[in-house]
GROMACS .gro file of C-alpha atoms in nm:
model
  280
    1UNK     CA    1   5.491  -3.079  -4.661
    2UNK     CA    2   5.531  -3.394  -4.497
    3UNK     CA    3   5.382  -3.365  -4.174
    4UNK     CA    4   5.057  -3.164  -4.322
    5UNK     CA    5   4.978  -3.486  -4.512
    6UNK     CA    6   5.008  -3.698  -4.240
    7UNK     CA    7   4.854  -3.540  -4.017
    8UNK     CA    8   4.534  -3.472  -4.267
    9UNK     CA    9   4.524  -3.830  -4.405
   10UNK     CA   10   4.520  -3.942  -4.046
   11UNK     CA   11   4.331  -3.705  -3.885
   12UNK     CA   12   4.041  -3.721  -4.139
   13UNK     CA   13   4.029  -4.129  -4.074
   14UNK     CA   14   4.036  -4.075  -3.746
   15UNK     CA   15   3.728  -3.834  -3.752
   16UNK     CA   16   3.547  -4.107  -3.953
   17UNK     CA   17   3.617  -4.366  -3.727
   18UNK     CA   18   3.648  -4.335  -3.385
   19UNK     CA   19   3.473  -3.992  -3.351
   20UNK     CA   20   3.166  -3.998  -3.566
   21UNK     CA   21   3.029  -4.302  -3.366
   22UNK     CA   22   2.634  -4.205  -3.322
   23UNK     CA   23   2.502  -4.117  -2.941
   24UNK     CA   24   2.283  -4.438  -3.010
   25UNK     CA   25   2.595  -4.704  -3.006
   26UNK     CA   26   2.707  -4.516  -2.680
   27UNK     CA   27   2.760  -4.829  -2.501
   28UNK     CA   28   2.896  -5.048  -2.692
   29UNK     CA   29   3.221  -5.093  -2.798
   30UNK     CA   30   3.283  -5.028  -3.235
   31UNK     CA   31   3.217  -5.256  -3.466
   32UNK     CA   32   3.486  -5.405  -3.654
   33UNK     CA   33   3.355  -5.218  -3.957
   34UNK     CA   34   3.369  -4.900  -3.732
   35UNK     CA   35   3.740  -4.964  -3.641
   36UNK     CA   36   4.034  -4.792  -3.815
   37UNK     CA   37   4.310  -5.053  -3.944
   38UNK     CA   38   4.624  -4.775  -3.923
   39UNK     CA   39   4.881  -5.020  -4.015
   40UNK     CA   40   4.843  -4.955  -4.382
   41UNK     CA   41   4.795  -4.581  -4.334
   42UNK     CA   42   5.033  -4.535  -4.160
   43UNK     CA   43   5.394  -4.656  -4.071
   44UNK     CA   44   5.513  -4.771  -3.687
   45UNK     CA   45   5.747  -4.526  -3.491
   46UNK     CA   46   6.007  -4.390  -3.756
   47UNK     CA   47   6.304  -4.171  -3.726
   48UNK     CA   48   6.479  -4.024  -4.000
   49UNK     CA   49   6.760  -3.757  -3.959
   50UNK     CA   50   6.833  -3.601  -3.612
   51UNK     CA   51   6.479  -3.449  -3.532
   52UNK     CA   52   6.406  -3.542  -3.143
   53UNK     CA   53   6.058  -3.487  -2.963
   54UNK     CA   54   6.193  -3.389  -2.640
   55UNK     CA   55   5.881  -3.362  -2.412
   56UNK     CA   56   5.484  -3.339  -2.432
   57UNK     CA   57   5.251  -3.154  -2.214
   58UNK     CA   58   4.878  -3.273  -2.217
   59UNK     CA   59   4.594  -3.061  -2.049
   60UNK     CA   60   4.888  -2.871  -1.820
   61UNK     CA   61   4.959  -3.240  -1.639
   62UNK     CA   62   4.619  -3.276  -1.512
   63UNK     CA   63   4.370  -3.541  -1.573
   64UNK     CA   64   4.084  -3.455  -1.815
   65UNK     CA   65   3.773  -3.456  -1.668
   66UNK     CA   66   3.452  -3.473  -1.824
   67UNK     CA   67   3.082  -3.453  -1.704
   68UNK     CA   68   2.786  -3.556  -1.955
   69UNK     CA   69   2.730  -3.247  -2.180
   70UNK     CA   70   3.019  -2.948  -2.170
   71UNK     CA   71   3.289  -3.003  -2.385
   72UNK     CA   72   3.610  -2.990  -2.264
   73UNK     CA   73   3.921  -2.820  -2.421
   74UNK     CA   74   4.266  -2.982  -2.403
   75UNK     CA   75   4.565  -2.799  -2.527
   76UNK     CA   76   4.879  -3.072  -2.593
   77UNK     CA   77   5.260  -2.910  -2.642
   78UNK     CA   78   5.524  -3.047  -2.847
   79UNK     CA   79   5.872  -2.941  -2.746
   80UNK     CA   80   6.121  -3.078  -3.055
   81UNK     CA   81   6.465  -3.004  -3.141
   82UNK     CA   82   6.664  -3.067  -3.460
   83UNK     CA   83   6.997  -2.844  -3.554
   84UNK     CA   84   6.812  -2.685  -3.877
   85UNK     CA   85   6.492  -2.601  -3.588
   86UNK     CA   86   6.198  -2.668  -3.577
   87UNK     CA   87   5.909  -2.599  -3.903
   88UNK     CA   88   5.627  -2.744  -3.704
   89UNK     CA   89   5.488  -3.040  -3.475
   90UNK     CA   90   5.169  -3.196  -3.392
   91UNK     CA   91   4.975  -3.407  -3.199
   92UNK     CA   92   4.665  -3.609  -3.107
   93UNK     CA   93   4.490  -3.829  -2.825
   94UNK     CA   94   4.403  -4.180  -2.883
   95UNK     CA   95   4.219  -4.474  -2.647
   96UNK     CA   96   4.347  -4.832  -2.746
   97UNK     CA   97   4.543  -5.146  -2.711
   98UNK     CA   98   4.784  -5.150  -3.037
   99UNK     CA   99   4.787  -4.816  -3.292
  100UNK     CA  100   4.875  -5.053  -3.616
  101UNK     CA  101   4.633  -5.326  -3.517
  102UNK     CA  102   4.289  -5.373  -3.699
  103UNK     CA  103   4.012  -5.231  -3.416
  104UNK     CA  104   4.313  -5.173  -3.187
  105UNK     CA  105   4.165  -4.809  -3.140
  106UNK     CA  106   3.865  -4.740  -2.952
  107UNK     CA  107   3.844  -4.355  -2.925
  108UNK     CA  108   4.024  -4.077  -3.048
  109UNK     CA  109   4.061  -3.668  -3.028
  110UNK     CA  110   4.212  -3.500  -3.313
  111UNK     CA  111   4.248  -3.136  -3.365
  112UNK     CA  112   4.086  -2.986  -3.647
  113UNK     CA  113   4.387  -2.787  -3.725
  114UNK     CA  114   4.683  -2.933  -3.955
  115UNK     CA  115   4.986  -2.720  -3.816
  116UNK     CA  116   5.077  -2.635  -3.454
  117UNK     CA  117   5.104  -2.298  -3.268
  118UNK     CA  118   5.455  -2.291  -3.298
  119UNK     CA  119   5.665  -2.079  -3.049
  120UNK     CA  120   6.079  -2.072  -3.103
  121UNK     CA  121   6.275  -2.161  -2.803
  122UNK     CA  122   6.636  -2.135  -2.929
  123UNK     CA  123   6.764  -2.137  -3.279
  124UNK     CA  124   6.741  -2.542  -3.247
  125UNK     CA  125   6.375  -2.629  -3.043
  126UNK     CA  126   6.062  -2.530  -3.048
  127UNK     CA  127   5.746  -2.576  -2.823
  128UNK     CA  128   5.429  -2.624  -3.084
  129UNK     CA  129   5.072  -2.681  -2.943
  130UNK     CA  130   4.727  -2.803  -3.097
  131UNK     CA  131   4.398  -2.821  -2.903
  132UNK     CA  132   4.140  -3.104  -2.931
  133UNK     CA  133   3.790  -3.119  -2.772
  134UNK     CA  134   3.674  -3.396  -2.539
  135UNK     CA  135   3.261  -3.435  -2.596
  136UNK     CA  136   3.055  -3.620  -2.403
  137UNK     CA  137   2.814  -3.655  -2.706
  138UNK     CA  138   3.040  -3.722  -2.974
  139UNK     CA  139   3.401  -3.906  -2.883
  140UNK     CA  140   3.363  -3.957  -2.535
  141UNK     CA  141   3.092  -4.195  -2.637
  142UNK     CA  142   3.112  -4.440  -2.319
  143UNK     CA  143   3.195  -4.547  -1.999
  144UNK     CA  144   3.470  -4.796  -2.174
  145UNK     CA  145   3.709  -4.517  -2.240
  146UNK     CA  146   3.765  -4.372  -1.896
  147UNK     CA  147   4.155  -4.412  -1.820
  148UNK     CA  148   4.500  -4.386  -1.961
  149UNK     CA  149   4.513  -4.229  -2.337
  150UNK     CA  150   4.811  -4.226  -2.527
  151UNK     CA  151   4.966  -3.971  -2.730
  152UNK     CA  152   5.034  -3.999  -3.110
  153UNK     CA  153   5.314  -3.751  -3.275
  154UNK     CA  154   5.504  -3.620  -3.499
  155UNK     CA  155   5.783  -3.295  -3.511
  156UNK     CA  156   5.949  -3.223  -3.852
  157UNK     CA  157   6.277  -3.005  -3.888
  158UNK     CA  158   6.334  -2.707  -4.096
  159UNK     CA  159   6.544  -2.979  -4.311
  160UNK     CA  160   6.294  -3.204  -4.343
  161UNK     CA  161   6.394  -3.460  -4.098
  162UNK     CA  162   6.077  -3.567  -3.911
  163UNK     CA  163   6.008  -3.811  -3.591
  164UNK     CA  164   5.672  -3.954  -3.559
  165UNK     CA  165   5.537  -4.169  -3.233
  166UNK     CA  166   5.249  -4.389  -3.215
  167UNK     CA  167   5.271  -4.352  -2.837
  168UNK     CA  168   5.456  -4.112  -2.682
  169UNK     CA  169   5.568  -4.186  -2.336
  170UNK     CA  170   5.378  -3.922  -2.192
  171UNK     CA  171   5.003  -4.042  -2.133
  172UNK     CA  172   4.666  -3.839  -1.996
  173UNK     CA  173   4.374  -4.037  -1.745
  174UNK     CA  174   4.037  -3.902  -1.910
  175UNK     CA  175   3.817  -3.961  -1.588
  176UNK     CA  176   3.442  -3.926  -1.531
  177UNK     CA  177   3.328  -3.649  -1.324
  178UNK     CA  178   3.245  -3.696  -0.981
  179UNK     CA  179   3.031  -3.480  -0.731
  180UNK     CA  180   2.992  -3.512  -0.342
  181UNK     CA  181   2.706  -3.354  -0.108
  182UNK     CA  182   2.707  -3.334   0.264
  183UNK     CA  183   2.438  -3.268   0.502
  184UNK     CA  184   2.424  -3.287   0.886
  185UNK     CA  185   2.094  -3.278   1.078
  186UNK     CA  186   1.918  -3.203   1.295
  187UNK     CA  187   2.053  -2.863   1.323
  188UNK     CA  188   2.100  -2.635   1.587
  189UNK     CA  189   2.153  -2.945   1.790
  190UNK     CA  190   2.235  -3.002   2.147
  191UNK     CA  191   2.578  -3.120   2.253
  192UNK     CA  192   2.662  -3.446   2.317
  193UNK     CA  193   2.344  -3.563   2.101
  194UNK     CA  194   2.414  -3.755   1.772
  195UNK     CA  195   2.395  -3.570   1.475
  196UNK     CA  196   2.301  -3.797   1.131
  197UNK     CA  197   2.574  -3.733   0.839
  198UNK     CA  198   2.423  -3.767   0.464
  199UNK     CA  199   2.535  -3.729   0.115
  200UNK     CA  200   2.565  -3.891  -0.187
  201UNK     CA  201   2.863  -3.961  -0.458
  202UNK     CA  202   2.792  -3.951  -0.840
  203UNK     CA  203   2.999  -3.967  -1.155
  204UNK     CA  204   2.901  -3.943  -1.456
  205UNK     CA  205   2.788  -4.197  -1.708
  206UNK     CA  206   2.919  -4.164  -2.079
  207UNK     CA  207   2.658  -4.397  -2.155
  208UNK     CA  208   2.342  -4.261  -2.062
  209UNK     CA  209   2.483  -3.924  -2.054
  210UNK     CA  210   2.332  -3.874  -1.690
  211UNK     CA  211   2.492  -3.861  -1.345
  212UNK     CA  212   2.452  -4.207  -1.167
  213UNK     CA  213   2.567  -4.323  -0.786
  214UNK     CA  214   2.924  -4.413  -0.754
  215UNK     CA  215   2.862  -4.787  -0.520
  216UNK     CA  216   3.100  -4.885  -0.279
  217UNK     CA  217   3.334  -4.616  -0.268
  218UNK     CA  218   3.511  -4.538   0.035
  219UNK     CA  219   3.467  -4.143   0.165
  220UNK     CA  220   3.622  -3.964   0.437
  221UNK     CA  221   3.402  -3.748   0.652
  222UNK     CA  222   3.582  -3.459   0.807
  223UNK     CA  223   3.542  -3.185   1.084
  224UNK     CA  224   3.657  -2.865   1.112
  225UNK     CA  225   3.560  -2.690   1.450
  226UNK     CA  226   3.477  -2.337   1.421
  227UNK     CA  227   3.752  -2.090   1.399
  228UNK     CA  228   4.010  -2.402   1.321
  229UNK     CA  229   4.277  -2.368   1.051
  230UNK     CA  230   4.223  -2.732   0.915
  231UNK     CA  231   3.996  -3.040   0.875
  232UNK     CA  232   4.010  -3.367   1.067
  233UNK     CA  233   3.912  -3.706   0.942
  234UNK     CA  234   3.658  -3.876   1.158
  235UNK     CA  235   3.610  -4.180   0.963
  236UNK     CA  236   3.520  -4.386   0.652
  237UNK     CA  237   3.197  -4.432   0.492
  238UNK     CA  238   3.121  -4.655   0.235
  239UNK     CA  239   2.867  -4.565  -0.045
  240UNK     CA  240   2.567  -4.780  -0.081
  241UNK     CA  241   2.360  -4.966  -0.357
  242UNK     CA  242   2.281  -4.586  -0.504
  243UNK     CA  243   2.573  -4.410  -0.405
  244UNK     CA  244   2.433  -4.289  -0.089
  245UNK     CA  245   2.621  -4.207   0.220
  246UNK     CA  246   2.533  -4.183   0.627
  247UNK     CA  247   2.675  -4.216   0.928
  248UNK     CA  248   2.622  -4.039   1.290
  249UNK     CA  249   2.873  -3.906   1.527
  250UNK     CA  250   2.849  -3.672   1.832
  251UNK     CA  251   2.793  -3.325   1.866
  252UNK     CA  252   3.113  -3.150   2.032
  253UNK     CA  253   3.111  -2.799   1.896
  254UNK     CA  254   3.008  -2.511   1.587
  255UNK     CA  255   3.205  -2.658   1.326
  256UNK     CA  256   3.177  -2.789   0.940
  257UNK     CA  257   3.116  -3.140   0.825
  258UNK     CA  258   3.244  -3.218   0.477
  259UNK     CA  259   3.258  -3.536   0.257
  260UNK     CA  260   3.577  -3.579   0.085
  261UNK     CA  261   3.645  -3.874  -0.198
  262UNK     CA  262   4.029  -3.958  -0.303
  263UNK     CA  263   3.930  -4.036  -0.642
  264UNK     CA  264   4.001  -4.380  -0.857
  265UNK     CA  265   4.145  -4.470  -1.184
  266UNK     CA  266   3.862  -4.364  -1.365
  267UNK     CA  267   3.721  -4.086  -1.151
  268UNK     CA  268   3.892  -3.758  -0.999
  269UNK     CA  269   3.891  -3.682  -0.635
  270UNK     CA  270   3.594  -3.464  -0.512
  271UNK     CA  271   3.505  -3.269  -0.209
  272UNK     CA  272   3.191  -3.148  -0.080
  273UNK     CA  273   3.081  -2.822   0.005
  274UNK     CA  274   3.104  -2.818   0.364
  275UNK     CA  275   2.803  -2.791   0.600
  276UNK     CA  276   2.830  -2.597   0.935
  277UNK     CA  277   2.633  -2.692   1.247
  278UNK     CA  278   2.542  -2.489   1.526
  279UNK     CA  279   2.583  -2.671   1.833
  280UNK     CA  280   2.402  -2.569   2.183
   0.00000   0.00000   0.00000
């Protein structure tokens, strides 16, 4: 069949290329010899018959996130239609600037499987999936490809029309894990004294494969007061040099500080685990 071939031939280039790039390279970006040229593999966006991709669904509409050793599984849905149905669709992730361009690709998750889990809709549509594996150690090599990915697809109908995209509309952010810490001293304290606010944001570093300080990153330290419903944000604290945070504020009353970070481009939103302080 049509699609198994082209999903093997690319697949299996794909694994060659932009996955099997050794922990060693991590920070650097491939070599042109490492690159994938795909425009004689494979054609641009082609259409023939009435086969129609309809919608895609990567990682449930979240962001993939990714710390520095579990790997992370990412489910991506095909929804196609074509008036014979649907025999089967696939998908897979790719990092890049052009999909037909010599080293225009970067990084890359395929799945290992050829076909999709397809499940009928209606006589006409169908809703396929495949799952790929994000790995810290293996094709998430580096910091380089934290952001948008595109999708790459193709649906074929029970006729054997087919639709294949380089790039899907539908893109994923692949972000680098963050985490937060809060800690509020000296505690008990008295009221009215000033209570020193400390913590520290990381994310994770593709490169090393080790947490590192997140510099310069503004962070919102909250309140709740004891037996209160909801947090209140006190102010804005900018991470050092390291990551670091601190700040000092009055003691009022029992309640629980928290850190909270809105997240960038490149790295999710986080929130600490709160600390509670007994006031006196």
């Amino acid at each position: 069949m049509r699609i198994r071939a082209t999903v093997a031939a690319l697949s299996g280039t794909l694994a060659l290329s932009a996955l099997a790039l050794p922990a060693a390279h991590a920070a650097d970006a491939p070599k042109a010899s490492e690159a994938t040229t795909f425009a004689a593999k494979a054609p641009a966006d082609t259409v023939e018959g009435d086969t129609k991709i309809t919608k895609i669904t990567v990682n449930g509409g979240k962001d993939i996130v990714v710390g520095t050793s579990a790997k992370k599984s990412v489910k991506i849905s095909v929804t196609a239609t074509d008036p014979s149905g649907i025999e089967d669709a696939v998908a897979f992730l790719w990092h890049g600037t052009d999909f037909d361009a010599e080293n225009g690709i970067d990084g890359s998750m395929v799945p290992d499987q050829e076909t999709g889990d397809c499940k009928v809709v209606d006589a006409t549509t169908s809703t396929c999936s495949v799952t790929v594996v994000a790995d810290p150690k293996e094709n998430i090599y580096g910091n380089v490809l934290a952001g948008k990915w595109k999708v790459w697809t193709i649906a074929q109908g029970k006729d054997g029309d087919h639709v294949q995209k380089d790039a899907f509309p539908t893109s994923v952010s692949v972000k680098r894990a963050a985490k937060l810490t809060t800690n509020a001293s000296p505690e008990p304290i008295k009221k009215g004294k000033t209570l020193t606010v400390t913590g520290a944001l990381t994310r994770a570093n593709w490169d090393t494969l080790k947490y590192a300080g997140y510099t310069q990153q503004s962070v919102q330290l909250q309140y709740k007061k004891k037996g209160a419903s909801s947090y209140t944000t006190l102010k804005t604290v900018k991470s050092d040099t390291k990551g670091n945070l601190k700040t000092t504020v009055k003691a009022s009353a029992d309640g629980y500080f928290r850190y909270v970070f809105a997240g960038t481009s490149t790295t999710p939103s986080v929130t600490s685990t709160a600390d509670f302080v007994d006031v006196q």
